[in-house]
C-alpha cells in the first residue's frame, strides 16, 4: 500500500504554476492566484555590519555580484548550467552575502512563476512554531493534545498526551508509519512506539502542526505566516491544500529571501523575525540522538550518521559529502532545494522536476549539484 501512496503523492507534489510541474489534488485543480498580495513598503536597506545585503521589501530590486568580483571560477559556470538544464530545473539562484551571483530560469519559467516548495516548506513551519513559542502561545514541550483536544488520534488519551510539539518537530512522535504517512484522520493515527524512541519521516504529525499553530494562536496558520514572516521580509506566496498536504507556492526569489533570513539567524536587516536565539540554534542543530542530521524540520550536514525518508536504516557519513559541513537545508520532494551555508554566507535555491531519485527529501542530486557548486566557489 505504501507504494501506491507514494505514487499518489508524486502526482500531488508535481504541480507548479506557470511551469511544467503542475500539482493536482484528488478532486479539483489547484489554482494559485497570480495577484499574491505584496507586503508593506519599507525603506531600501543598506548592507549590515556582518556584510549581508538585504533587498528592499517593497520593490523588485535585488543587487547582483559578479563571478569576477567574487573570484569564482567562471570556467565552471557552464557545466553547472548544463547540469541544471539537463535535470528538469525550472529556476536556480545563488546568493553570496545576500546579493545575487546566479539567477537562471529554464523553459517558460520566469522570476514571477510560482512553484511548490514541497517539504522544503517544513522549515517555514518550524520558524512559525518558534515565533509562537516566543509570543507565549505555546511551548514545544506541551502535549499536542493541549491544542488538538482529545481524540485527534485512535490512541488512548494517555498515549496522545505523551506526544509533544517537540516530537512533531523532530519526527519522533511514535505514530505508526508502516502503512500510511500522509493521512492525519484519527483512524490513520495509531500507536507504534513510545514518543522519542524512534525517528521516521512521518508527514502526518508534521502537517498537524498547522492545526496546532492555528488553535494555539487563534489565528489561521496561513495568516500567521504572512503577518509574522512573509510580509516582513518581502515574500510573496500562498499555502494551498493538496490532498492531505498544505503546500507552499511562491516564486524563487521568495524562497531566496527566506534563506537569507535563515542565514542571518532569524533577523531581517535589523528587524527581528525570530528573536529567540536559543530556539533558532536548537532548530538548526541536532534535535535528538536518533538522527543527528535533523533539527526542527531542517536537514543538517556534517554529521557522522543520518537517516533518510522512507527508510528505517541509519547511514554512515555526512548527508551531502560534497557540501560544507555547516550547511542546513530545506529539502522537498522531487528535488526542491533550499541550502544555507553560514560559513560561506551562501543561499542556494533550486526549483524543478524530479531529477530521477524520486525521494521525499535528500537525494543523490544533492551530491551532484554540490560537486558543481563547489567547483565554482572553491577556486583553489
PDB file of C-alpha atoms in Angstrom, residues 19-284:
ATOM      1  CA  UNK A  19       5.769  25.750 -15.351  1.00  0.00           C
ATOM      2  CA  UNK A  20       5.919  22.101 -16.340  1.00  0.00           C
ATOM      3  CA  UNK A  21       5.495  20.799 -12.754  1.00  0.00           C
ATOM      4  CA  UNK A  22       1.720  21.066 -12.095  1.00  0.00           C
ATOM      5  CA  UNK A  23       0.277  19.646  -8.845  1.00  0.00           C
ATOM      6  CA  UNK A  24      -3.271  18.294  -8.795  1.00  0.00           C
ATOM      7  CA  UNK A  25      -5.418  17.244  -5.873  1.00  0.00           C
ATOM      8  CA  UNK A  26      -7.679  14.176  -5.989  1.00  0.00           C
ATOM      9  CA  UNK A  27     -10.804  16.162  -6.769  1.00  0.00           C
ATOM     10  CA  UNK A  28     -10.062  19.536  -8.274  1.00  0.00           C
ATOM     11  CA  UNK A  29      -7.418  21.615  -9.972  1.00  0.00           C
ATOM     12  CA  UNK A  30      -5.309  23.692  -7.629  1.00  0.00           C
ATOM     13  CA  UNK A  31      -5.047  27.305  -8.734  1.00  0.00           C
ATOM     14  CA  UNK A  32      -2.625  29.709  -7.127  1.00  0.00           C
ATOM     15  CA  UNK A  33      -3.695  33.329  -7.667  1.00  0.00           C
ATOM     16  CA  UNK A  34      -1.246  35.468  -9.560  1.00  0.00           C
ATOM     17  CA  UNK A  35      -2.147  38.567  -7.554  1.00  0.00           C
ATOM     18  CA  UNK A  36      -0.494  37.458  -4.331  1.00  0.00           C
ATOM     19  CA  UNK A  37      -0.501  40.447  -2.017  1.00  0.00           C
ATOM     20  CA  UNK A  38       2.671  42.453  -1.624  1.00  0.00           C
ATOM     21  CA  UNK A  39       3.975  43.423   1.816  1.00  0.00           C
ATOM     22  CA  UNK A  40       4.010  46.960   3.156  1.00  0.00           C
ATOM     23  CA  UNK A  41       6.773  49.207   1.821  1.00  0.00           C
ATOM     24  CA  UNK A  42       9.910  49.888   3.783  1.00  0.00           C
ATOM     25  CA  UNK A  43      12.982  51.972   3.117  1.00  0.00           C
ATOM     26  CA  UNK A  44      15.661  50.417   0.930  1.00  0.00           C
ATOM     27  CA  UNK A  45      18.160  48.722   3.238  1.00  0.00           C
ATOM     28  CA  UNK A  46      21.897  49.039   3.434  1.00  0.00           C
ATOM     29  CA  UNK A  47      24.321  46.152   3.995  1.00  0.00           C
ATOM     30  CA  UNK A  48      24.591  45.089   7.632  1.00  0.00           C
ATOM     31  CA  UNK A  49      27.738  45.210   9.718  1.00  0.00           C
ATOM     32  CA  UNK A  50      28.124  41.495   9.052  1.00  0.00           C
ATOM     33  CA  UNK A  51      28.340  42.270   5.322  1.00  0.00           C
ATOM     34  CA  UNK A  52      24.938  40.904   4.357  1.00  0.00           C
ATOM     35  CA  UNK A  53      22.839  42.759   1.826  1.00  0.00           C
ATOM     36  CA  UNK A  54      19.050  42.638   2.130  1.00  0.00           C
ATOM     37  CA  UNK A  55      16.829  43.512  -0.846  1.00  0.00           C
ATOM     38  CA  UNK A  56      14.040  46.041  -0.265  1.00  0.00           C
ATOM     39  CA  UNK A  57      10.677  44.568   0.670  1.00  0.00           C
ATOM     40  CA  UNK A  58       8.585  46.947  -1.444  1.00  0.00           C
ATOM     41  CA  UNK A  59      10.363  46.923  -4.810  1.00  0.00           C
ATOM     42  CA  UNK A  60      11.592  44.443  -7.395  1.00  0.00           C
ATOM     43  CA  UNK A  61      15.218  45.371  -6.774  1.00  0.00           C
ATOM     44  CA  UNK A  62      17.992  42.980  -5.845  1.00  0.00           C
ATOM     45  CA  UNK A  63      21.667  43.804  -6.123  1.00  0.00           C
ATOM     46  CA  UNK A  64      23.860  41.427  -8.081  1.00  0.00           C
ATOM     47  CA  UNK A  65      27.502  40.452  -7.749  1.00  0.00           C
ATOM     48  CA  UNK A  66      29.759  39.009 -10.444  1.00  0.00           C
ATOM     49  CA  UNK A  67      31.939  35.918 -10.507  1.00  0.00           C
ATOM     50  CA  UNK A  68      34.904  38.189 -11.204  1.00  0.00           C
ATOM     51  CA  UNK A  69      34.256  40.259  -8.080  1.00  0.00           C
ATOM     52  CA  UNK A  70      33.932  37.087  -6.022  1.00  0.00           C
ATOM     53  CA  UNK A  71      36.981  35.474  -7.661  1.00  0.00           C
ATOM     54  CA  UNK A  72      34.840  32.475  -8.535  1.00  0.00           C
ATOM     55  CA  UNK A  73      35.763  30.028 -11.262  1.00  0.00           C
ATOM     56  CA  UNK A  74      33.932  31.259 -14.358  1.00  0.00           C
ATOM     57  CA  UNK A  75      35.061  28.200 -16.342  1.00  0.00           C
ATOM     58  CA  UNK A  76      32.740  26.053 -14.206  1.00  0.00           C
ATOM     59  CA  UNK A  77      29.649  28.202 -14.761  1.00  0.00           C
ATOM     60  CA  UNK A  78      28.547  26.469 -17.972  1.00  0.00           C
ATOM     61  CA  UNK A  79      28.884  22.921 -16.559  1.00  0.00           C
ATOM     62  CA  UNK A  80      26.619  23.941 -13.654  1.00  0.00           C
ATOM     63  CA  UNK A  81      24.083  25.420 -16.071  1.00  0.00           C
ATOM     64  CA  UNK A  82      24.174  22.281 -18.204  1.00  0.00           C
ATOM     65  CA  UNK A  83      23.643  20.045 -15.176  1.00  0.00           C
ATOM     66  CA  UNK A  84      20.600  22.031 -14.096  1.00  0.00           C
ATOM     67  CA  UNK A  85      19.124  22.280 -17.575  1.00  0.00           C
ATOM     68  CA  UNK A  86      19.625  18.565 -18.186  1.00  0.00           C
ATOM     69  CA  UNK A  87      17.817  17.621 -14.976  1.00  0.00           C
ATOM     70  CA  UNK A  88      14.481  19.377 -15.361  1.00  0.00           C
ATOM     71  CA  UNK A  89      15.323  22.541 -13.430  1.00  0.00           C
ATOM     72  CA  UNK A  90      12.865  25.439 -13.661  1.00  0.00           C
ATOM     73  CA  UNK A  91      14.753  28.064 -11.648  1.00  0.00           C
ATOM     74  CA  UNK A  92      18.020  28.366  -9.753  1.00  0.00           C
ATOM     75  CA  UNK A  93      19.567  31.084  -7.572  1.00  0.00           C
ATOM     76  CA  UNK A  94      22.792  31.523  -5.634  1.00  0.00           C
ATOM     77  CA  UNK A  95      23.100  34.389  -3.163  1.00  0.00           C
ATOM     78  CA  UNK A  96      26.505  35.436  -1.861  1.00  0.00           C
ATOM     79  CA  UNK A  97      26.409  37.844   1.087  1.00  0.00           C
ATOM     80  CA  UNK A  98      22.755  38.389   0.169  1.00  0.00           C
ATOM     81  CA  UNK A  99      23.477  39.528  -3.389  1.00  0.00           C
ATOM     82  CA  UNK A 100      22.503  37.541  -6.476  1.00  0.00           C
ATOM     83  CA  UNK A 101      25.504  35.785  -8.007  1.00  0.00           C
ATOM     84  CA  UNK A 102      23.469  33.385 -10.171  1.00  0.00           C
ATOM     85  CA  UNK A 103      19.843  33.621 -11.303  1.00  0.00           C
ATOM     86  CA  UNK A 104      18.761  31.288 -14.087  1.00  0.00           C
ATOM     87  CA  UNK A 105      15.353  30.347 -15.484  1.00  0.00           C
ATOM     88  CA  UNK A 106      14.638  27.481 -17.850  1.00  0.00           C
ATOM     89  CA  UNK A 107      11.932  26.859 -20.398  1.00  0.00           C
ATOM     90  CA  UNK A 108       8.874  29.062 -19.878  1.00  0.00           C
ATOM     91  CA  UNK A 109       9.592  29.576 -16.178  1.00  0.00           C
ATOM     92  CA  UNK A 110      10.472  33.135 -15.106  1.00  0.00           C
ATOM     93  CA  UNK A 111      11.032  35.140 -11.936  1.00  0.00           C
ATOM     94  CA  UNK A 112       7.282  35.668 -11.490  1.00  0.00           C
ATOM     95  CA  UNK A 113       6.388  31.994 -11.878  1.00  0.00           C
ATOM     96  CA  UNK A 114       5.257  30.112  -8.784  1.00  0.00           C
ATOM     97  CA  UNK A 115       6.375  26.663  -7.728  1.00  0.00           C
ATOM     98  CA  UNK A 116       5.621  24.377  -4.818  1.00  0.00           C
ATOM     99  CA  UNK A 117       8.319  24.080  -2.159  1.00  0.00           C
ATOM    100  CA  UNK A 118       7.060  20.625  -1.168  1.00  0.00           C
ATOM    101  CA  UNK A 119       8.705  19.608   2.112  1.00  0.00           C
ATOM    102  CA  UNK A 120      11.224  22.438   1.994  1.00  0.00           C
ATOM    103  CA  UNK A 121       8.282  24.420   3.417  1.00  0.00           C
ATOM    104  CA  UNK A 122       8.588  22.425   6.626  1.00  0.00           C
ATOM    105  CA  UNK A 123      11.265  24.959   7.551  1.00  0.00           C
ATOM    106  CA  UNK A 124       8.639  27.730   7.405  1.00  0.00           C
ATOM    107  CA  UNK A 125       6.511  25.813   9.905  1.00  0.00           C
ATOM    108  CA  UNK A 126       9.496  25.331  12.194  1.00  0.00           C
ATOM    109  CA  UNK A 127      10.117  29.083  12.199  1.00  0.00           C
ATOM    110  CA  UNK A 128       6.436  29.789  12.910  1.00  0.00           C
ATOM    111  CA  UNK A 129       6.424  27.415  15.878  1.00  0.00           C
ATOM    112  CA  UNK A 130       9.450  29.237  17.292  1.00  0.00           C
ATOM    113  CA  UNK A 131       7.724  32.593  16.895  1.00  0.00           C
ATOM    114  CA  UNK A 132       4.548  31.262  18.520  1.00  0.00           C
ATOM    115  CA  UNK A 133       6.584  29.972  21.465  1.00  0.00           C
ATOM    116  CA  UNK A 134       8.368  33.319  21.748  1.00  0.00           C
ATOM    117  CA  UNK A 135       4.995  35.079  21.831  1.00  0.00           C
ATOM    118  CA  UNK A 136       3.765  32.780  24.598  1.00  0.00           C
ATOM    119  CA  UNK A 137       1.125  30.922  22.609  1.00  0.00           C
ATOM    120  CA  UNK A 138       2.719  27.516  23.169  1.00  0.00           C
ATOM    121  CA  UNK A 139       5.754  25.682  24.483  1.00  0.00           C
ATOM    122  CA  UNK A 140       7.228  22.912  22.380  1.00  0.00           C
ATOM    123  CA  UNK A 141       7.261  20.692  25.459  1.00  0.00           C
ATOM    124  CA  UNK A 142       3.448  20.961  25.621  1.00  0.00           C
ATOM    125  CA  UNK A 143       1.400  17.895  24.717  1.00  0.00           C
ATOM    126  CA  UNK A 144      -0.067  18.084  21.251  1.00  0.00           C
ATOM    127  CA  UNK A 145      -3.445  17.336  22.836  1.00  0.00           C
ATOM    128  CA  UNK A 146      -3.360  20.746  24.532  1.00  0.00           C
ATOM    129  CA  UNK A 147      -4.040  22.228  21.101  1.00  0.00           C
ATOM    130  CA  UNK A 148      -5.873  19.464  19.250  1.00  0.00           C
ATOM    131  CA  UNK A 149      -8.040  18.219  22.120  1.00  0.00           C
ATOM    132  CA  UNK A 150      -8.750  14.592  22.961  1.00  0.00           C
ATOM    133  CA  UNK A 151      -9.485  12.127  20.188  1.00  0.00           C
ATOM    134  CA  UNK A 152      -7.227  13.555  17.493  1.00  0.00           C
ATOM    135  CA  UNK A 153      -5.941  10.009  17.003  1.00  0.00           C
ATOM    136  CA  UNK A 154      -7.054   6.400  17.522  1.00  0.00           C
ATOM    137  CA  UNK A 155      -4.754   6.032  20.526  1.00  0.00           C
ATOM    138  CA  UNK A 156      -5.671   6.131  24.175  1.00  0.00           C
ATOM    139  CA  UNK A 157      -5.865   9.515  25.878  1.00  0.00           C
ATOM    140  CA  UNK A 158      -2.679   8.701  27.788  1.00  0.00           C
ATOM    141  CA  UNK A 159      -0.824   7.807  24.577  1.00  0.00           C
ATOM    142  CA  UNK A 160      -1.992  11.046  22.967  1.00  0.00           C
ATOM    143  CA  UNK A 161      -0.829  13.055  25.965  1.00  0.00           C
ATOM    144  CA  UNK A 162       2.688  11.619  25.678  1.00  0.00           C
ATOM    145  CA  UNK A 163       3.229  13.169  22.235  1.00  0.00           C
ATOM    146  CA  UNK A 164       4.544  16.730  22.385  1.00  0.00           C
ATOM    147  CA  UNK A 165       5.001  19.543  19.893  1.00  0.00           C
ATOM    148  CA  UNK A 166       8.727  18.782  20.054  1.00  0.00           C
ATOM    149  CA  UNK A 167       8.014  15.234  18.857  1.00  0.00           C
ATOM    150  CA  UNK A 168       6.165  16.682  15.882  1.00  0.00           C
ATOM    151  CA  UNK A 169       9.081  18.968  15.052  1.00  0.00           C
ATOM    152  CA  UNK A 170      11.661  16.191  15.277  1.00  0.00           C
ATOM    153  CA  UNK A 171       9.841  13.253  13.604  1.00  0.00           C
ATOM    154  CA  UNK A 172       9.816  11.272  16.848  1.00  0.00           C
ATOM    155  CA  UNK A 173       6.068  11.010  17.547  1.00  0.00           C
ATOM    156  CA  UNK A 174       5.980   7.203  17.726  1.00  0.00           C
ATOM    157  CA  UNK A 175       2.896   7.099  15.492  1.00  0.00           C
ATOM    158  CA  UNK A 176       2.575   4.105  13.192  1.00  0.00           C
ATOM    159  CA  UNK A 177       4.183   4.857   9.833  1.00  0.00           C
ATOM    160  CA  UNK A 178       4.158   1.353   8.377  1.00  0.00           C
ATOM    161  CA  UNK A 179       1.019   1.785   6.274  1.00  0.00           C
ATOM    162  CA  UNK A 180       0.297   5.499   5.804  1.00  0.00           C
ATOM    163  CA  UNK A 181       2.437   8.586   6.398  1.00  0.00           C
ATOM    164  CA  UNK A 182       0.269  11.370   4.974  1.00  0.00           C
ATOM    165  CA  UNK A 183      -3.218  10.755   6.339  1.00  0.00           C
ATOM    166  CA  UNK A 184      -3.909  12.581   9.602  1.00  0.00           C
ATOM    167  CA  UNK A 185      -7.521  11.436  10.086  1.00  0.00           C
ATOM    168  CA  UNK A 186      -7.873   9.874  13.566  1.00  0.00           C
ATOM    169  CA  UNK A 187      -8.232   6.379  12.127  1.00  0.00           C
ATOM    170  CA  UNK A 188      -4.828   6.744  10.437  1.00  0.00           C
ATOM    171  CA  UNK A 189      -3.021   7.789  13.631  1.00  0.00           C
ATOM    172  CA  UNK A 190      -2.255   4.730  15.731  1.00  0.00           C
ATOM    173  CA  UNK A 191       0.389   3.798  18.290  1.00  0.00           C
ATOM    174  CA  UNK A 192       3.617   2.070  17.245  1.00  0.00           C
ATOM    175  CA  UNK A 193       6.374   3.211  19.641  1.00  0.00           C
ATOM    176  CA  UNK A 194       6.850   5.426  22.635  1.00  0.00           C
ATOM    177  CA  UNK A 195       7.482   9.032  21.588  1.00  0.00           C
ATOM    178  CA  UNK A 196      11.164   9.869  21.358  1.00  0.00           C
ATOM    179  CA  UNK A 197      12.333   6.288  20.868  1.00  0.00           C
ATOM    180  CA  UNK A 198      12.284   6.098  17.053  1.00  0.00           C
ATOM    181  CA  UNK A 199      12.881   8.514  14.168  1.00  0.00           C
ATOM    182  CA  UNK A 200      10.855   8.247  10.985  1.00  0.00           C
ATOM    183  CA  UNK A 201       9.965  10.825   8.345  1.00  0.00           C
ATOM    184  CA  UNK A 202       6.247  10.807   9.096  1.00  0.00           C
ATOM    185  CA  UNK A 203       4.350  13.573   7.350  1.00  0.00           C
ATOM    186  CA  UNK A 204       1.069  13.376   9.283  1.00  0.00           C
ATOM    187  CA  UNK A 205       2.310  14.679  12.664  1.00  0.00           C
ATOM    188  CA  UNK A 206       4.175  17.433  10.820  1.00  0.00           C
ATOM    189  CA  UNK A 207       1.036  18.528   8.962  1.00  0.00           C
ATOM    190  CA  UNK A 208      -0.894  18.595  12.245  1.00  0.00           C
ATOM    191  CA  UNK A 209       1.413  21.406  13.351  1.00  0.00           C
ATOM    192  CA  UNK A 210      -0.690  23.678  11.129  1.00  0.00           C
ATOM    193  CA  UNK A 211      -3.707  22.978  13.343  1.00  0.00           C
ATOM    194  CA  UNK A 212      -1.573  23.308  16.457  1.00  0.00           C
ATOM    195  CA  UNK A 213      -0.473  26.771  15.331  1.00  0.00           C
ATOM    196  CA  UNK A 214      -3.974  27.873  14.358  1.00  0.00           C
ATOM    197  CA  UNK A 215      -5.507  26.698  17.632  1.00  0.00           C
ATOM    198  CA  UNK A 216      -2.681  27.958  19.847  1.00  0.00           C
ATOM    199  CA  UNK A 217      -2.613  31.452  18.338  1.00  0.00           C
ATOM    200  CA  UNK A 218      -6.312  31.692  17.430  1.00  0.00           C
ATOM    201  CA  UNK A 219      -5.065  32.866  14.025  1.00  0.00           C
ATOM    202  CA  UNK A 220      -5.191  30.745  10.891  1.00  0.00           C
ATOM    203  CA  UNK A 221      -1.641  29.488  10.316  1.00  0.00           C
ATOM    204  CA  UNK A 222      -1.652  30.925   6.780  1.00  0.00           C
ATOM    205  CA  UNK A 223      -2.372  34.405   8.137  1.00  0.00           C
ATOM    206  CA  UNK A 224       0.095  33.863  10.967  1.00  0.00           C
ATOM    207  CA  UNK A 225       2.825  33.087   8.452  1.00  0.00           C
ATOM    208  CA  UNK A 226       2.026  36.109   6.320  1.00  0.00           C
ATOM    209  CA  UNK A 227       1.915  38.509   9.273  1.00  0.00           C
ATOM    210  CA  UNK A 228       4.917  37.185  11.226  1.00  0.00           C
ATOM    211  CA  UNK A 229       7.260  36.242   8.372  1.00  0.00           C
ATOM    212  CA  UNK A 230       6.106  36.805   4.804  1.00  0.00           C
ATOM    213  CA  UNK A 231       5.117  40.471   4.831  1.00  0.00           C
ATOM    214  CA  UNK A 232       8.100  41.426   6.985  1.00  0.00           C
ATOM    215  CA  UNK A 233      10.731  40.110   4.591  1.00  0.00           C
ATOM    216  CA  UNK A 234       9.032  40.793   1.266  1.00  0.00           C
ATOM    217  CA  UNK A 235       7.954  37.244   0.461  1.00  0.00           C
ATOM    218  CA  UNK A 236       5.002  36.545  -1.782  1.00  0.00           C
ATOM    219  CA  UNK A 237       3.353  33.160  -1.860  1.00  0.00           C
ATOM    220  CA  UNK A 238       0.423  31.154  -0.665  1.00  0.00           C
ATOM    221  CA  UNK A 239      -0.362  27.950   1.203  1.00  0.00           C
ATOM    222  CA  UNK A 240      -2.585  25.592  -0.806  1.00  0.00           C
ATOM    223  CA  UNK A 241      -4.207  22.405   0.462  1.00  0.00           C
ATOM    224  CA  UNK A 242      -3.436  19.483  -1.853  1.00  0.00           C
ATOM    225  CA  UNK A 243      -4.832  16.196  -0.596  1.00  0.00           C
ATOM    226  CA  UNK A 244      -3.597  15.818   2.983  1.00  0.00           C
ATOM    227  CA  UNK A 245      -0.803  18.322   2.440  1.00  0.00           C
ATOM    228  CA  UNK A 246      -0.592  22.072   2.930  1.00  0.00           C
ATOM    229  CA  UNK A 247       1.879  23.064   0.249  1.00  0.00           C
ATOM    230  CA  UNK A 248       3.535  26.454  -0.073  1.00  0.00           C
ATOM    231  CA  UNK A 249       3.851  28.026  -3.530  1.00  0.00           C
ATOM    232  CA  UNK A 250       5.970  31.057  -4.363  1.00  0.00           C
ATOM    233  CA  UNK A 251       8.424  32.498  -6.838  1.00  0.00           C
ATOM    234  CA  UNK A 252      12.048  31.512  -6.369  1.00  0.00           C
ATOM    235  CA  UNK A 253      13.138  34.902  -5.041  1.00  0.00           C
ATOM    236  CA  UNK A 254      10.738  34.467  -2.131  1.00  0.00           C
ATOM    237  CA  UNK A 255      12.446  31.232  -1.169  1.00  0.00           C
ATOM    238  CA  UNK A 256      15.792  33.009  -1.501  1.00  0.00           C
ATOM    239  CA  UNK A 257      14.529  35.744   0.846  1.00  0.00           C
ATOM    240  CA  UNK A 258      13.624  33.119   3.423  1.00  0.00           C
ATOM    241  CA  UNK A 259      17.038  31.521   3.020  1.00  0.00           C
ATOM    242  CA  UNK A 260      18.618  34.910   3.661  1.00  0.00           C
ATOM    243  CA  UNK A 261      16.520  35.273   6.813  1.00  0.00           C
ATOM    244  CA  UNK A 262      17.784  31.885   7.990  1.00  0.00           C
ATOM    245  CA  UNK A 263      21.357  32.842   7.077  1.00  0.00           C
ATOM    246  CA  UNK A 264      21.017  35.835   9.397  1.00  0.00           C
ATOM    247  CA  UNK A 265      19.546  33.648  12.183  1.00  0.00           C
ATOM    248  CA  UNK A 266      16.005  34.977  12.062  1.00  0.00           C
ATOM    249  CA  UNK A 267      16.839  38.669  11.710  1.00  0.00           C
ATOM    250  CA  UNK A 268      15.940  40.667   8.587  1.00  0.00           C
ATOM    251  CA  UNK A 269      18.227  43.665   8.204  1.00  0.00           C
ATOM    252  CA  UNK A 270      17.899  44.636  11.856  1.00  0.00           C
ATOM    253  CA  UNK A 271      14.239  43.624  12.179  1.00  0.00           C
ATOM    254  CA  UNK A 272      13.936  40.555  14.432  1.00  0.00           C
ATOM    255  CA  UNK A 273      11.570  37.970  12.986  1.00  0.00           C
ATOM    256  CA  UNK A 274      12.518  35.267  15.485  1.00  0.00           C
ATOM    257  CA  UNK A 275      14.292  36.824  18.468  1.00  0.00           C
ATOM    258  CA  UNK A 276      14.653  33.585  20.425  1.00  0.00           C
ATOM    259  CA  UNK A 277      18.244  32.727  19.531  1.00  0.00           C
ATOM    260  CA  UNK A 278      18.154  29.578  21.654  1.00  0.00           C
ATOM    261  CA  UNK A 279      15.230  28.226  19.646  1.00  0.00           C
ATOM    262  CA  UNK A 280      16.934  29.117  16.362  1.00  0.00           C
ATOM    263  CA  UNK A 281      20.101  27.335  17.472  1.00  0.00           C
ATOM    264  CA  UNK A 282      18.151  24.251  18.524  1.00  0.00           C
ATOM    265  CA  UNK A 283      16.142  24.325  15.297  1.00  0.00           C
ATOM    266  CA  UNK A 284      19.261  24.248  13.146  1.00  0.00           C
TER     267      UNK A 284
END
